[in-house]
XYZ file of C-alpha atoms in Angstrom:
216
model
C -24.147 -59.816 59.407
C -24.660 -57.158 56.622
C -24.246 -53.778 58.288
C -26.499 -51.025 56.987
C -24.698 -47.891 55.326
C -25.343 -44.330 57.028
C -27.148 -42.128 54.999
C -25.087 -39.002 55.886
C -26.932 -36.214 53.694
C -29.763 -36.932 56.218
C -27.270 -36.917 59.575
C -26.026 -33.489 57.785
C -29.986 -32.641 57.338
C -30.401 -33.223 60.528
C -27.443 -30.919 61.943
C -28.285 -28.416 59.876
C -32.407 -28.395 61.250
C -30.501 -28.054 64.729
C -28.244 -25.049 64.067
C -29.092 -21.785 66.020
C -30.117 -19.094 64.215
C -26.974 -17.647 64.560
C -24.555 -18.634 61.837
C -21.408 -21.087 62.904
C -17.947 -21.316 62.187
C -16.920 -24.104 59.454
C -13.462 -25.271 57.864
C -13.985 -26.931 55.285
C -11.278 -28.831 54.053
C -11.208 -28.658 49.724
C -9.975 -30.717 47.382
C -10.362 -28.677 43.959
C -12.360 -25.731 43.005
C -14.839 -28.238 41.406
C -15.441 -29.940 43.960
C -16.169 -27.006 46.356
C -18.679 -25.292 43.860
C -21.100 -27.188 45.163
C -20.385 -27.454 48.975
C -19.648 -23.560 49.316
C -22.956 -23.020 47.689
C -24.999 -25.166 49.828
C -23.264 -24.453 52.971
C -22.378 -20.917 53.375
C -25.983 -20.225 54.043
C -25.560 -21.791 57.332
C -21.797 -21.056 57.938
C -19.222 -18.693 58.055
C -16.789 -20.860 55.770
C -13.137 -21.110 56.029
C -11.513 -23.117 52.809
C -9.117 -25.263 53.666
C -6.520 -25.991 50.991
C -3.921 -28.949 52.120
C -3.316 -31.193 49.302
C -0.306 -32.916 49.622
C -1.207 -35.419 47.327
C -0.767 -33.645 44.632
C 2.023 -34.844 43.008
C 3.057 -31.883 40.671
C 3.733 -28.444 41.465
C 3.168 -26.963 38.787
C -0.778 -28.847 39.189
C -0.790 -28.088 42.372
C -0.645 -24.141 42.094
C -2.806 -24.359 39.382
C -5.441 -26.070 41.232
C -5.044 -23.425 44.536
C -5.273 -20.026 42.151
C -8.855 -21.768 40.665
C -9.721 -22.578 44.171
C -9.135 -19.144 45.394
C -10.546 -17.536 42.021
C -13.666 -18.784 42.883
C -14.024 -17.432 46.159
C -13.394 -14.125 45.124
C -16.263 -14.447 42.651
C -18.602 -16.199 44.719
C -17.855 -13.508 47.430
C -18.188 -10.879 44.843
C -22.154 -11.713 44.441
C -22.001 -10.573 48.242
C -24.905 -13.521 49.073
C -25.004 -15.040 52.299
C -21.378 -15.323 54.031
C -18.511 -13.943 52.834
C -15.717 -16.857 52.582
C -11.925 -16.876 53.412
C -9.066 -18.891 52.220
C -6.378 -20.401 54.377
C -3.345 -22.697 52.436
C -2.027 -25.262 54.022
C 1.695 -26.134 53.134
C 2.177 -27.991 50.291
C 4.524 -31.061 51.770
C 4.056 -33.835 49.089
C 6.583 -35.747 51.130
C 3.914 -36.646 53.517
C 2.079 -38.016 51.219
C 4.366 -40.215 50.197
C 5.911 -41.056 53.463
C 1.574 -42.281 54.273
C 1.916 -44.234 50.917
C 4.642 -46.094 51.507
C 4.254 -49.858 50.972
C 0.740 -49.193 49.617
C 1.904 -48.110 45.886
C 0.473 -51.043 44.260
C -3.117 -50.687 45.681
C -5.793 -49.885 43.758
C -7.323 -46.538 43.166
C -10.006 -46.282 46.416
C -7.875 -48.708 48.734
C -6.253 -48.195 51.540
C -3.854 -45.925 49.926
C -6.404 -43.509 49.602
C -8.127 -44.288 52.916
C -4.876 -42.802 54.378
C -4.829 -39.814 52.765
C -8.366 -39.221 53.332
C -6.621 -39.225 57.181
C -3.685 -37.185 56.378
C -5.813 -34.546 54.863
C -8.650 -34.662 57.484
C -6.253 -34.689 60.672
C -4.668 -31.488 59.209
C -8.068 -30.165 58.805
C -9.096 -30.910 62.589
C -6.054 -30.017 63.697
C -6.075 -26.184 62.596
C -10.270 -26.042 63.020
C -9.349 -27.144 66.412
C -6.411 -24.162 66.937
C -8.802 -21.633 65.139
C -11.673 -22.171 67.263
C -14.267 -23.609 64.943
C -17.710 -24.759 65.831
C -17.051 -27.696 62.586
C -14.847 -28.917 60.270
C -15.452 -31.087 57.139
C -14.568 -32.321 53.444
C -15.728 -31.691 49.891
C -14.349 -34.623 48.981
C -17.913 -36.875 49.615
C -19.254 -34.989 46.723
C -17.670 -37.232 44.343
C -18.222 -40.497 43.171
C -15.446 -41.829 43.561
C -14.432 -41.070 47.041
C -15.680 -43.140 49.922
C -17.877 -41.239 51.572
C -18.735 -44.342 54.236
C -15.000 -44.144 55.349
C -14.350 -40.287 55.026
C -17.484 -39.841 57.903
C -15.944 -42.643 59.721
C -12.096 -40.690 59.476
C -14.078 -37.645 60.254
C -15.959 -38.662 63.270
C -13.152 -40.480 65.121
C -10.926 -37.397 64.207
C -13.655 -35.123 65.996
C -13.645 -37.107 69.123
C -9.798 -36.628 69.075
C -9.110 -33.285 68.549
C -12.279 -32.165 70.362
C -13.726 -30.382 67.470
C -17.063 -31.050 65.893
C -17.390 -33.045 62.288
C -20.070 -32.037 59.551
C -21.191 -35.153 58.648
C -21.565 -35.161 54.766
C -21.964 -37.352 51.485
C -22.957 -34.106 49.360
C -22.794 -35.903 46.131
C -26.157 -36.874 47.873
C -29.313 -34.795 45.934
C -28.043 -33.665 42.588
C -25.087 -32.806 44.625
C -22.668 -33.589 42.097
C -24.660 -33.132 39.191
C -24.516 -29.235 40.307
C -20.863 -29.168 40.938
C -20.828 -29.608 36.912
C -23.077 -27.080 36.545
C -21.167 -24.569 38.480
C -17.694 -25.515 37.552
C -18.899 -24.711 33.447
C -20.921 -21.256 34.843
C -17.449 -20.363 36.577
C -15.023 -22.134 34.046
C -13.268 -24.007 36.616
C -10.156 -26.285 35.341
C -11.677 -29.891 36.061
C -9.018 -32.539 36.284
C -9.569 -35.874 35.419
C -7.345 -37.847 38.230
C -6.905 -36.726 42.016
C -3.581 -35.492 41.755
C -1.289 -38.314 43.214
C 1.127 -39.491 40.720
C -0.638 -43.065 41.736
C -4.034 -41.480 40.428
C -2.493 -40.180 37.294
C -0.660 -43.472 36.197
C -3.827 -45.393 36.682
C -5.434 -42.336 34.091
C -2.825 -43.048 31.403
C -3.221 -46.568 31.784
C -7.068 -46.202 31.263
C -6.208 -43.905 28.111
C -3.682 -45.988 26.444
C -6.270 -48.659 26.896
C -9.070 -46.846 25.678
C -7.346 -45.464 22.750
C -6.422 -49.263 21.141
């Protein structure tokens, strides 16, 4: 039997319609700056946002702390137009080993397997865990805004995740209504770096395969 996808800009619609008119608490977990253009502009008129920055899967550090100072650049401009909420930062610790302890025996899947289902779970426990210890009203992900993320299985993580930890999920697929589309926009207004591979060394070996490939 052929099971229906969720449509989860309209569950998010729907949350949203239902907020009171006070603003709520949200952690949002990020990926990149990039990604969060987007999300932090759509969201923050309903929230009091909290970025989340736990990437372990990033397999470089020098990457890595390039990707956290554009994340955190762009808060302090967005904040610096003083509309809607103001938005803090919080860094998780960068611990690349857990992402390849997760990985283990999965290095030889493809790019949007199961490898990458479980660290859609690393990232998102982490997430639930602290939104859970800080007291939030919900906790999500940018990473539904692109392409080529799952967003099916990252609402899925998300919501079984919420029933654990006891902490509400946003549901999301923001790529959803020119979603992503703007998150180009933005990132050229705001000159954010935009890399072209997730960050895993897994991600960036499939890149330079696609490259040398391309450039025969």
């Amino acid at each position: 039997m052929i099971m229906n996808k969720v449509n989860y800009q309209i569950e998010l619609e729907k949350v949203l319609k239902g907020l009171p008119d006070m603003h709520r608490r949200l952690f949002l977990h990020s990926c990149c700056a990039p990604c969060s253009s987007y999300c932090l502009e759509y969201l923050r008129r309903y929230f009091e946002v909290t970025v989340f920055y736990y990437n372990p899967n990033i397999s470089m550090p020098e990457e890595y702390r390039r990707r956290v100072e554009e994340q955190k650049r762009l808060i302090g401009e967005l904040n610096a137009q003083g509309k809607h909420n103001p938005i803090s930062f919080t860094e998780g610790p960068y611990e690349p080993e857990r992402f390849y302890e997760i990985a283990k025996g999965l290095e030889n899947c493809p790019e949007g397997g199961e490898r990458c289902f479980a660290c859609y779970e690393l990232r998102l426990q982490e997430a639930a865990q602290m939104a859970k210890v800080g007291e939030y009203d919900f906790f999500t992900t940018t990473l539904t805004i692109s392409p080529l993320k799952n967003a099916q299985k990252l609402n899925e993580i998300g919501q079984r995740l919420a029933e654990e930890y006891k902490v509400a999920y946003l549901p999301s697929d923001f790529k959803k209504k020119g979603g992503y589309q703007r998150s180009i926009e933005l990132s050229r207004e705001y000159g954010l770096y935009r890399q072209d591979y997730c960050g895993c060394a897994f991600s960036k070996a499939e890149r330079d395969r696609q490259r040398e490939a391309g450039e025969r």
